[in-house]
Short mmCIF file of C-alpha atoms and ligand atoms in Angstrom, two decimals:
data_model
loop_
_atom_site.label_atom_id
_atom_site.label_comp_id
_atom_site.label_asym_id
_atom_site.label_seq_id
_atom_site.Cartn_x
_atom_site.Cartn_y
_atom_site.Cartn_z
CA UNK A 1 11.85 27.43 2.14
CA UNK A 2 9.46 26.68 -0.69
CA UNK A 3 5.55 27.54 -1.21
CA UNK A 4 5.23 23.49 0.01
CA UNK A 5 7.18 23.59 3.07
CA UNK A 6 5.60 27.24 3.96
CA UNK A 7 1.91 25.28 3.65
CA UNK A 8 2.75 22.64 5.71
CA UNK A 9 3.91 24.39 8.68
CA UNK A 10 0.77 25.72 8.56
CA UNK A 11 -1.03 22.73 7.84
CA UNK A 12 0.39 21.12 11.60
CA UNK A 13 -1.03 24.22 13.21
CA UNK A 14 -4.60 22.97 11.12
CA UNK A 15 -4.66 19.48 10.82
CA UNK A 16 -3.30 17.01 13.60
CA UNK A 17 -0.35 15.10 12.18
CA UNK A 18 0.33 17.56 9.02
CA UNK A 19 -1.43 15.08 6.49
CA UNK A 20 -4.18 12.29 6.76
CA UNK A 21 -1.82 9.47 5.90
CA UNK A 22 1.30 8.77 7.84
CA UNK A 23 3.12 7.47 4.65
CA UNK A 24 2.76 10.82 3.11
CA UNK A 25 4.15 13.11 5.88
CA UNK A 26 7.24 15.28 5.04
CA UNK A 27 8.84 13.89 8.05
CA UNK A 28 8.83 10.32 6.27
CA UNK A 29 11.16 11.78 3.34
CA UNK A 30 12.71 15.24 4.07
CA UNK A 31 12.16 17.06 6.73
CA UNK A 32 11.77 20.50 6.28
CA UNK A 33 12.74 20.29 2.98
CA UNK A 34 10.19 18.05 1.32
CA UNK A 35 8.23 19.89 -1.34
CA UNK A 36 4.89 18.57 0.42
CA UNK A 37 2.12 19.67 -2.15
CA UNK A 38 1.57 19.23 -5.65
CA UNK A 39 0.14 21.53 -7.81
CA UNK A 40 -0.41 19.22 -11.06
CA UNK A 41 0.40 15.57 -11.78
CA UNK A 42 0.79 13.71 -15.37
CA UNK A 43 2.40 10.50 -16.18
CA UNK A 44 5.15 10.09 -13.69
CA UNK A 45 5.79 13.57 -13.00
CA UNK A 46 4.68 15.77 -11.09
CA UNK A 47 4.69 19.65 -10.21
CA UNK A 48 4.86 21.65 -6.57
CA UNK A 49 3.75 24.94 -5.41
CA UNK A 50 6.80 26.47 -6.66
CA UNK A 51 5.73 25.10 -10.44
CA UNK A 52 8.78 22.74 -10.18
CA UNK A 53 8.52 19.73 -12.71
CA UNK A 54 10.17 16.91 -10.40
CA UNK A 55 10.06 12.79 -11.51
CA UNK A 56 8.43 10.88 -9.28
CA UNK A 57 10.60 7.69 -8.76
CA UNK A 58 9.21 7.40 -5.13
CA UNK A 59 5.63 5.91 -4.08
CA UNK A 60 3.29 7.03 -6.75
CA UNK A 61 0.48 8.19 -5.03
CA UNK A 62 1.04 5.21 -2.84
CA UNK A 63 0.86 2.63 -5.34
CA UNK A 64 -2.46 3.73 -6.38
CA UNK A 65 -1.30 5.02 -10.00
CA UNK A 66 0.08 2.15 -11.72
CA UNK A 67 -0.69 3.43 -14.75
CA UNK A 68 0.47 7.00 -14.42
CA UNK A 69 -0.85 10.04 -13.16
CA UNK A 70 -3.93 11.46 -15.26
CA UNK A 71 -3.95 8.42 -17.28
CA UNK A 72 -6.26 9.65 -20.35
CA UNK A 73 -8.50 6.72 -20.39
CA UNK A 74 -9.52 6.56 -17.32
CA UNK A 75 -9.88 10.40 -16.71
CA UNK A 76 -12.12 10.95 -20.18
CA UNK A 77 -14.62 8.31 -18.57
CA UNK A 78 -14.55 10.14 -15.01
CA UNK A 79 -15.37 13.47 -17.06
CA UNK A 80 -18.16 11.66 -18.74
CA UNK A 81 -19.46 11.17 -15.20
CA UNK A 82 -18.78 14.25 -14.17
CA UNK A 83 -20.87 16.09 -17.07
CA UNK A 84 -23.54 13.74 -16.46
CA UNK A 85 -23.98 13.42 -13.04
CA UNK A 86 -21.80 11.91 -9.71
CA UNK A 87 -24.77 11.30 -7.83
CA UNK A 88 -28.42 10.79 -7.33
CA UNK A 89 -31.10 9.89 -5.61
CA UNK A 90 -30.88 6.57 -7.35
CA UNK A 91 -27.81 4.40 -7.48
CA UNK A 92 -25.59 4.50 -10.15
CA UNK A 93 -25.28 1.42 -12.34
CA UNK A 94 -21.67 1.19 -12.87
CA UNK A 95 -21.36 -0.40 -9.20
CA UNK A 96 -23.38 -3.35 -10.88
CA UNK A 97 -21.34 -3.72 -13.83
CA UNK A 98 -18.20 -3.47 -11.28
CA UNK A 99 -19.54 -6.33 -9.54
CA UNK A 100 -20.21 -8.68 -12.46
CA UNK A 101 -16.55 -7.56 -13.72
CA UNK A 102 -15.09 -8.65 -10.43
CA UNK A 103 -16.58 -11.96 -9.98
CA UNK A 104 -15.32 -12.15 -13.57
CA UNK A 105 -12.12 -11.77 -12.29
CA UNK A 106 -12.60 -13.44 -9.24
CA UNK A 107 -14.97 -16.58 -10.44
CA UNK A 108 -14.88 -18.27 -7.02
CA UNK A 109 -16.49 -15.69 -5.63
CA UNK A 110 -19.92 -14.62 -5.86
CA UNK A 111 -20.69 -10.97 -4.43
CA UNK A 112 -19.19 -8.11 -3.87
CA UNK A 113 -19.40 -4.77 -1.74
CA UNK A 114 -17.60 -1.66 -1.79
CA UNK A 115 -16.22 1.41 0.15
CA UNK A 116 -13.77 4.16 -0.77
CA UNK A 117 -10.65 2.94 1.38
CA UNK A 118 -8.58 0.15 2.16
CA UNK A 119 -9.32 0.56 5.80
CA UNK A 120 -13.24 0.63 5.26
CA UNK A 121 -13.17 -2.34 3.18
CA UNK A 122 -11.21 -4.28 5.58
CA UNK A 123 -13.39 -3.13 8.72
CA UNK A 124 -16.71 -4.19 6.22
CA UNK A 125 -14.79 -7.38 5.56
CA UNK A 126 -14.40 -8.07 9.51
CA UNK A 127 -17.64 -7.23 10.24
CA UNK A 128 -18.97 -9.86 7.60
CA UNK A 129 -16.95 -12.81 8.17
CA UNK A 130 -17.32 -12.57 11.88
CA UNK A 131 -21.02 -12.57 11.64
CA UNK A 132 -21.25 -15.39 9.31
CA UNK A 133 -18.33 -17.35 11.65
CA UNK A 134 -20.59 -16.53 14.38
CA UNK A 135 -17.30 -16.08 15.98
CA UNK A 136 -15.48 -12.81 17.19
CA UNK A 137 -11.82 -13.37 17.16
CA UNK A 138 -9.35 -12.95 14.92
CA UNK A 139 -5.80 -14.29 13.60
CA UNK A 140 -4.01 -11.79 11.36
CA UNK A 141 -0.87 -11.10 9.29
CA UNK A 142 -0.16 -8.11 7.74
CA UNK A 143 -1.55 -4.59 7.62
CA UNK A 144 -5.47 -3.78 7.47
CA UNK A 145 -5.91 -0.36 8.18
CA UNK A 146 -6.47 2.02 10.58
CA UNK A 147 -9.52 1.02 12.72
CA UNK A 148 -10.60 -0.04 16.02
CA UNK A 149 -11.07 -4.03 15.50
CA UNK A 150 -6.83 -4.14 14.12
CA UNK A 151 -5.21 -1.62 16.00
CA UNK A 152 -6.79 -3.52 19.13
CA UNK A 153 -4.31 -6.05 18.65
CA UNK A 154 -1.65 -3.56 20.69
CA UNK A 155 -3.75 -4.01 23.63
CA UNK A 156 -2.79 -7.17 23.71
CA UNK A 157 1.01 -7.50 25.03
CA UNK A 158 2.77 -4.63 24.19
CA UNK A 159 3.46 -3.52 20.18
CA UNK A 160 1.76 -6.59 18.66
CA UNK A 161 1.82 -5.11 15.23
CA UNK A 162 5.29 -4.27 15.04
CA UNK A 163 6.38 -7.23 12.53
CA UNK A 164 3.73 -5.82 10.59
CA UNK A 165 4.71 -3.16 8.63
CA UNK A 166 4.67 -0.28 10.99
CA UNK A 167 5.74 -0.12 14.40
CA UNK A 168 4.40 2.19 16.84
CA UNK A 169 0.63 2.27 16.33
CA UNK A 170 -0.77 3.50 19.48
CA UNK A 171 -4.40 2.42 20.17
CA UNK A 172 -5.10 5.09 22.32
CA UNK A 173 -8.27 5.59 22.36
CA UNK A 174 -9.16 2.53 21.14
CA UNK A 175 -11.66 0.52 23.38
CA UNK A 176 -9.45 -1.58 25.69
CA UNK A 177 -11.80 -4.14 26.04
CA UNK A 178 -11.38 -4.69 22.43
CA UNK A 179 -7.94 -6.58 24.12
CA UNK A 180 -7.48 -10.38 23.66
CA UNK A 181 -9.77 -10.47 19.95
CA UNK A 182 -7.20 -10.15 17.23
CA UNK A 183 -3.87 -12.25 17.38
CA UNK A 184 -1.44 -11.23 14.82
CA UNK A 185 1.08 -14.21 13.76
CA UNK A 186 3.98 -14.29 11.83
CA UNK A 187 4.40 -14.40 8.04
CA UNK A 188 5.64 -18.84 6.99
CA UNK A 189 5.11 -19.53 10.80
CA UNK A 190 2.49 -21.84 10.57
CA UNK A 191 3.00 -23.58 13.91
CA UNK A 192 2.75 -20.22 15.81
CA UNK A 193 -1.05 -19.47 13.76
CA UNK A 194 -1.97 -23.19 14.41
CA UNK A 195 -1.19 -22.32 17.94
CA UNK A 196 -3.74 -19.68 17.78
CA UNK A 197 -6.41 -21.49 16.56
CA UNK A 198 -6.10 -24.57 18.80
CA UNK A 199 -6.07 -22.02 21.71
CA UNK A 200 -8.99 -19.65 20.73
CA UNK A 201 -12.20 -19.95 19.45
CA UNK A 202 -11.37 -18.16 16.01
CA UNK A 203 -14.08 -17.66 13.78
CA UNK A 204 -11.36 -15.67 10.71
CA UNK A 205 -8.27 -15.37 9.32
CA UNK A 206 -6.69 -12.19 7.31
CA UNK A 207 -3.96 -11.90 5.92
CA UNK A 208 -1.85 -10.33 3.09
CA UNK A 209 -1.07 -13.31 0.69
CA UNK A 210 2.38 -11.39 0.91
CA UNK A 211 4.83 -8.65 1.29
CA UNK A 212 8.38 -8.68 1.39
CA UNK A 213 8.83 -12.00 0.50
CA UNK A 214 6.93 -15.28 -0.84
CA UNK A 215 5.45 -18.26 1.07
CA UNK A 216 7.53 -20.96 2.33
CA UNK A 217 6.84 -25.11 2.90
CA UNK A 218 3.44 -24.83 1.32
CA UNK A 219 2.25 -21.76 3.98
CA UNK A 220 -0.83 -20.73 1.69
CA UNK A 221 -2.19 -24.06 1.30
CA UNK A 222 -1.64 -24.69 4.92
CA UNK A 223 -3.55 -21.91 6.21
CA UNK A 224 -6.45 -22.71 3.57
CA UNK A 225 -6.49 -26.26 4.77
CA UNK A 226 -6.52 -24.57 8.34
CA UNK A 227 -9.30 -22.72 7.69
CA UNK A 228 -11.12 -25.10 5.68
CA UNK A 229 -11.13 -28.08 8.50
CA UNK A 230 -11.73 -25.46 11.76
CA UNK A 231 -14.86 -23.44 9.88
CA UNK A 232 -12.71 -20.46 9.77
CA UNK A 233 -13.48 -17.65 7.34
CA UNK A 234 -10.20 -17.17 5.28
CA UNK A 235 -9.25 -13.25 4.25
CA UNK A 236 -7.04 -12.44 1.70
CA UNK A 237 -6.33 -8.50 1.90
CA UNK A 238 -5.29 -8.06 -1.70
CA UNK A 239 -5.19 -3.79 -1.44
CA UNK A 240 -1.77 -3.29 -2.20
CA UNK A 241 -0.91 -6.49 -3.83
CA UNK A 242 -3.79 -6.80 -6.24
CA UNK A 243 -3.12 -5.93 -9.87
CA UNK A 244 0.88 -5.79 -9.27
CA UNK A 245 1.99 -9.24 -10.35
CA UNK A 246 -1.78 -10.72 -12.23
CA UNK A 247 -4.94 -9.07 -13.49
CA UNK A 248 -6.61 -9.41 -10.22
CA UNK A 249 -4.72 -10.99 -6.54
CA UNK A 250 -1.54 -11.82 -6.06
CA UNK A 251 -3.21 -15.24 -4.48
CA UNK A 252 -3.33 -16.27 -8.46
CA UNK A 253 0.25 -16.97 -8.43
CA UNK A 254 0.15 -19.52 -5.73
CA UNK A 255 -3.02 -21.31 -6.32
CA UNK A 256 -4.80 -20.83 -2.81
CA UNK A 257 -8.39 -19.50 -2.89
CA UNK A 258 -9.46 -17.37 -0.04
CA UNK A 259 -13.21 -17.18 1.09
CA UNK A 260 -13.30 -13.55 0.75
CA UNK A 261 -10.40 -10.86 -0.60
CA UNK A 262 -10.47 -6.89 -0.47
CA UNK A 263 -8.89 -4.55 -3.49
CA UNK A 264 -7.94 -1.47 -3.31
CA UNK A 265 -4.78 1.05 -4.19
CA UNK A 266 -4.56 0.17 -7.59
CA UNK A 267 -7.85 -0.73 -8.81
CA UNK A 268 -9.19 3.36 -9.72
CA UNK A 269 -5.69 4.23 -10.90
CA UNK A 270 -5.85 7.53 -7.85
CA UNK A 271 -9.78 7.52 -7.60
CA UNK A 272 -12.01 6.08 -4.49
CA UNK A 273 -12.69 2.48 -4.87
CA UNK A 274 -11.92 -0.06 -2.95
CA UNK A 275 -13.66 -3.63 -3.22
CA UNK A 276 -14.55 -6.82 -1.14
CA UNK A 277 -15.41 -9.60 -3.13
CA UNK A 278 -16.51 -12.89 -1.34
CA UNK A 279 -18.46 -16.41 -1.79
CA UNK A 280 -22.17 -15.83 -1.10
CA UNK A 281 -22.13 -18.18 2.11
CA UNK A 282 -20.19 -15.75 3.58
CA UNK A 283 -21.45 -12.17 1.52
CA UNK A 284 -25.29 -12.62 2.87
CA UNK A 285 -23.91 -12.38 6.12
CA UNK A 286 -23.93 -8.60 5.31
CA UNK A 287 -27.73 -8.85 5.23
CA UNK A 288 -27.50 -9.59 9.44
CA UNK A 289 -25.36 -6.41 10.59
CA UNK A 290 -25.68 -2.48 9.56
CA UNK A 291 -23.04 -1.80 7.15
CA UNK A 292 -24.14 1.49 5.19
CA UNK A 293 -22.81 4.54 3.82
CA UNK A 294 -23.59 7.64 1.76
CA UNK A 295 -20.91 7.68 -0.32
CA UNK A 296 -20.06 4.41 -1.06
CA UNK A 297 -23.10 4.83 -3.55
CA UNK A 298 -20.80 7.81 -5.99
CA UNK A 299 -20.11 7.27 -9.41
CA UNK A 300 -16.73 8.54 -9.99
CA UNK A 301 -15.05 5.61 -8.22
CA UNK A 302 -16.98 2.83 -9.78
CA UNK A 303 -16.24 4.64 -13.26
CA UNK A 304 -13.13 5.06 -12.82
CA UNK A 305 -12.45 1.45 -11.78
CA UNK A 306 -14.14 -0.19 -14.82
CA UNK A 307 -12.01 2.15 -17.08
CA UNK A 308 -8.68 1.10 -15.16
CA UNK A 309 -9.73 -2.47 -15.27
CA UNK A 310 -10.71 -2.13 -19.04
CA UNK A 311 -6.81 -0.89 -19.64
CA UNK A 312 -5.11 -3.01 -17.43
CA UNK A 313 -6.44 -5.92 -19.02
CA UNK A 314 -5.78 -4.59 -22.41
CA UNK A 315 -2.09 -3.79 -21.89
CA UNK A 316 -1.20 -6.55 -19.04
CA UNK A 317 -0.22 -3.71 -16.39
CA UNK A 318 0.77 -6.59 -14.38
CA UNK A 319 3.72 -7.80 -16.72
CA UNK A 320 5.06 -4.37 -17.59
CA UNK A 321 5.30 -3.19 -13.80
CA UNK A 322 6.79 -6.03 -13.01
CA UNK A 323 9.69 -5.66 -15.45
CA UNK A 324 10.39 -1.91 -14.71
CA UNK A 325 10.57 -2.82 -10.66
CA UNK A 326 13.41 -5.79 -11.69
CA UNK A 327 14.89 -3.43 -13.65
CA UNK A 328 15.15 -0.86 -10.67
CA UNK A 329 15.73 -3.73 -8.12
CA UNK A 330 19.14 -4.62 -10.95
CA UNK A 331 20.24 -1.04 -11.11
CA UNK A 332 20.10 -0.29 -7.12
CA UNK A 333 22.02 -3.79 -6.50
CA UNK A 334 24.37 -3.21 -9.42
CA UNK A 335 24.99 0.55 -8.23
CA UNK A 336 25.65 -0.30 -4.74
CA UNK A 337 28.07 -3.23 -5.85
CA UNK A 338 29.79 -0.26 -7.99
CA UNK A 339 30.44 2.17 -5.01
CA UNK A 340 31.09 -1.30 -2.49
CA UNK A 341 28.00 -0.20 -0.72
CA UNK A 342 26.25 -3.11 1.02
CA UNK A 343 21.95 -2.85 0.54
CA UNK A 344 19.30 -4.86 1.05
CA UNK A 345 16.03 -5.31 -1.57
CA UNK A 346 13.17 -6.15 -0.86
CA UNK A 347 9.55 -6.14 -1.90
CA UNK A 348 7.64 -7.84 -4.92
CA UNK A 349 9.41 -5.82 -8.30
CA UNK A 350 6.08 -3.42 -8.34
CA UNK A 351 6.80 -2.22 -4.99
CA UNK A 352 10.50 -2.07 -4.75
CA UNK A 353 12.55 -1.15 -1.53
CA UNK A 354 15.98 -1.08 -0.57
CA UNK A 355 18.31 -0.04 2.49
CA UNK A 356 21.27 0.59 2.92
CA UNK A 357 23.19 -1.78 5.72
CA UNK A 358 24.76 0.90 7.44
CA UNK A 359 24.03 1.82 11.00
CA UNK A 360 23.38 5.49 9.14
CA UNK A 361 20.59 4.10 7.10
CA UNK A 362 18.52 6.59 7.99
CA UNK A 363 20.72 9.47 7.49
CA UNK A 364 21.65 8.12 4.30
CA UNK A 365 18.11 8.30 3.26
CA UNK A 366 17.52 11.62 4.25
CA UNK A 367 20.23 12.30 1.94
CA UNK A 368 19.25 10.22 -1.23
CA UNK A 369 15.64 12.26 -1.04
CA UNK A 370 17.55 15.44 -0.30
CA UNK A 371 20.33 15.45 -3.43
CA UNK A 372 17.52 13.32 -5.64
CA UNK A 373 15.34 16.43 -4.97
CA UNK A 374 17.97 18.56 -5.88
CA UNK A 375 18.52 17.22 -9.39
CA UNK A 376 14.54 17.28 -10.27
CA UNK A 377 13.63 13.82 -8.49
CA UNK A 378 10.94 12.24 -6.15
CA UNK A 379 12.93 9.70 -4.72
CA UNK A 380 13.24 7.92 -1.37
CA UNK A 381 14.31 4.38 -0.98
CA UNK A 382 11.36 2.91 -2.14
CA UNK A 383 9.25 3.13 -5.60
CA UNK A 384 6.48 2.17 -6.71
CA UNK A 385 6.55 0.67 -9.85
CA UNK A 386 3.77 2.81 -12.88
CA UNK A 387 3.62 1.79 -16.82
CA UNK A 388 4.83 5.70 -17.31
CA UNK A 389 8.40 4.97 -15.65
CA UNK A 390 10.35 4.57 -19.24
CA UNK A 391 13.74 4.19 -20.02
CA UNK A 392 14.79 7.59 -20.62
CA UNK A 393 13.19 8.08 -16.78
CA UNK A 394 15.49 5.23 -15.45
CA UNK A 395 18.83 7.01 -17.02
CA UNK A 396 18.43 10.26 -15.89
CA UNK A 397 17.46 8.24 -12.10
CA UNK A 398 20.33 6.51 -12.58
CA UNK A 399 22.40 9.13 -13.59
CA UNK A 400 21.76 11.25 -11.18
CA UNK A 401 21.61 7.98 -7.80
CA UNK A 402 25.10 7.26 -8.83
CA UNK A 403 26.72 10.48 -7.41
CA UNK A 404 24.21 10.01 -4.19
CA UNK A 405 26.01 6.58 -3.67
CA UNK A 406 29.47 8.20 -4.14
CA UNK A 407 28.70 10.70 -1.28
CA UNK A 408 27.38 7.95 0.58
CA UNK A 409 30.44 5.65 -0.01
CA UNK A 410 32.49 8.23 0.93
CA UNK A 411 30.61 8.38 4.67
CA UNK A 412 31.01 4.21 4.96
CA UNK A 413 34.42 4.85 4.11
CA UNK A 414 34.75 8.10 7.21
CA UNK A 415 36.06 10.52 4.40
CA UNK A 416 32.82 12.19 4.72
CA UNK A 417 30.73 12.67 7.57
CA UNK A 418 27.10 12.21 6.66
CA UNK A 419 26.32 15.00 9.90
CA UNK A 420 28.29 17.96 7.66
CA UNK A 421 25.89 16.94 4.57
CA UNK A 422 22.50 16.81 5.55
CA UNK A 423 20.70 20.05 5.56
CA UNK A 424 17.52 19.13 7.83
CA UNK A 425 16.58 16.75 10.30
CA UNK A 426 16.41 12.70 10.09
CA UNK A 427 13.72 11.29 8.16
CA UNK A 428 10.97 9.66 10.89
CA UNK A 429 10.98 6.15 10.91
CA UNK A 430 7.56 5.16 12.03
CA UNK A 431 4.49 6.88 13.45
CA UNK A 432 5.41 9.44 16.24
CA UNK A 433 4.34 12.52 17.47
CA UNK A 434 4.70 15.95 15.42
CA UNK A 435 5.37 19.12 16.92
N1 PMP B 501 -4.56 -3.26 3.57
C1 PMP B 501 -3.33 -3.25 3.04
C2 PMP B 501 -2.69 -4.56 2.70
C3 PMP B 501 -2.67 -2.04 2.82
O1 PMP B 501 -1.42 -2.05 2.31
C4 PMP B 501 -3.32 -0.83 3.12
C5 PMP B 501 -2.69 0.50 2.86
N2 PMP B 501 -1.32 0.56 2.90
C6 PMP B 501 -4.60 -0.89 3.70
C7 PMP B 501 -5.18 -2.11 3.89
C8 PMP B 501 -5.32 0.35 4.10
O2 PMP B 501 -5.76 1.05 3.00
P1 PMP B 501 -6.15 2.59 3.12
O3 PMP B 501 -4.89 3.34 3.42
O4 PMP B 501 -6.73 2.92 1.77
O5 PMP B 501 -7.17 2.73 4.22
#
């Protein structure tokens, strides 16, 4: 067992649930096998406790480092910051420029606030639009985080939030009066979300503009139209599709404006920032409720936002992450078609899955992370696309996936038995309990 694995065995004794975010859990990629910690992290590499140099080809942080790890631009301002000061008793400036920058980016909106997670920025956005609706229920679609007002929506009838990318959230714990005020509906249903609103007094509307796949019959402008003629405040949570496919929301492709939109992931390259950006009808609504909080006001995260910004712009992120997830969205289809596999892709190019259409899918990607890790790789069945992942990257990925898809061929074919090659336990699908 490595350094990694040794840590986080202690770490479930420490910390409920091993880690603070479910996506990065062992369990999720290797069990008992997953290197777990990093030590150091450049570019698209990165080193464990054991000083191994691995490649990440797997989530990048997330998604929050589309630029690489340690890009050198962004960290030289952050140590500017740091040898002059994170905080103070006054506020730092940089949150203003940040602002202007955003409604720059943004130009039908007017202000903007800010927190340090995509969770926080969603709960601020709630908070705002409701009190400016007047209104305290909800229509949603998509994932917003980890608080009380979404996970509520699993009070309702059962595992509301299943079609939503994760199953299983329990809301234990979560007031259960909170029941019956957010009503998740389904991504190009429009019927079921006009169904919603004729049958509740709705007062907003989140969603993600998408995630797996693109509107349908007009969807966006439906919902806007929606919104528009029933006084309903329209959320667009941009967090993980922001800066992946445009310099700013993914909403730019499709021409719908929202009334308010949240970034985050991407927009510090790996530092705290997240944003909500809205039209002032609805942003001096913030002036009527208590939202407040110490360390919202740091400097790092505003710094390190304007420097990302500044290079994303420069170099068009965007277009060049978007090229090296087709290119890995090719190779996986093209691979599988070589070893008569049968997978599925999905996800915009940036933020690239696939699985394999096998009732072993799971075992099979237990066993891509397992060999991957074995020839120097990060690698799941997802990846997350960074500026840093070059050619010679993709080779050596390829290279080394293409025996992983033999093996696996082999299993479809029953001349191997996936059972007699794994060397742990099952990767976790969902959220569940650790022991
Ligand atoms: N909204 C969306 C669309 C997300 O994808 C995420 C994170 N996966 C969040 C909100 C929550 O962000 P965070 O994990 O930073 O709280």
């Amino acid at each position: 067992m490595g350094k990694g694995q040794e840590l986080y065995k202690k770490a479930k004794t420490l910390i409920p649930g091993g880690t603070m975010l479910l996506s990065k859990r062992p369990e999720m990629f290797l069990p008992e096998k997953w290197p777990s910690y990093f030590s150091k992290a450049k570019g698209c590499k990165v080193w464990d406790l054991d000083g191994r140099e691995l490649i990440d080809m797997c989530i990048m942080g997330i998604g929050t480092n589309t630029l690489g790890y340690g890009n050198d631009e962004v960290d030289a301002a952050v140590m500017e910051t740091v040898k002059n000061g994170n905080m103070s008793t006054l506020s730092c400036p940089e949150e203003v420029y940040l602002a202007e920058k955003l409604i720059e980016i943004n130009p039908w909106a007017d202000m903007v606030r800010f927190a340090r997670s995509g969770g926080e920025a969603n709960s601020i956005a709630i908070r705002i639009a409701r009190a400016a609706s007047g209104k305290d229920k909800v229509a949603i679609c998509g994932y917003h985080g980890w608080h009380d007002w979404y996970l509520s929506a699993n009070h309702n009838d059962g595992d509301e939030l299943s079609g939503h990318l994760l199953p299983g959230l329990s809301p234990n714990g979560v007031p259960k009066n909170l029941k019956d005020t957010v009503y998740p509906f389904h991504y190009n249903n429009y019927e079921e979300l006009l169904s919603i609103v004729d049958n509740n007094e709705i007062g907003v509307i989140k969603m993600e503009v998408l995630r797996n796949f693109g509107p349908e019959d007009n969807f966006l402008q439906k919902v806007r139209d929606l919104a528009t003629q029933r006084n309903i405040v329209l959320i667009f949570d941009e967090c993980t599709s922001g800066f992946r496919e445009t310099y700013g929301g993914i909403y730019k492709k499709y021409g719908v404006e929202p009334d308010m939109a949240m970034y985050g992931k991407t927009i510090g390259n790996g530092y705290a920032l997240t944003a909500v950006v809205g039209k002032r009808s609805v942003m001096e609504a913030a002036q009527t409720t208590f939202i407040s909080s110490t360390f919202w006001t740091e400097r790092i995260g505003p710094t390190a936002a304007l420097a990302t910004l500044n290079v994303m712009e420069r170099i068009k992120s965007w277009e060049t992450i978007t090229a090296i997830g087709k290119k890995m969205q090719k190779g996986w289809l093209d691979l599988a078609k070589t070893h008569h596999l049968s997978i599925s892709v999905a996800g915009i190019p940036a933020l690239s899955t696939y699985s394999i259409n096998s009732d072993n899918a799971l075992a099979y990607k237990t066993l891509v992370a397992q060999e991957m890790l074995k020839k120097g790789f990060l690698a799941s069945t997802n990846f997350y696309a960074c500026t840093e992942h070059s050619d010679d990257k993709f080779e050596l990925y390829f290279n080394a996936l293409d025996e992983v898809f033999a093996t696996i061929s082999k299993c479809e074919n029953e001349s191997e038995k996936i059972e007699n090659l794994l060397e742990g336990p099952i990767v976790h699908s969902g959220f569940k309990r650790l022991n």
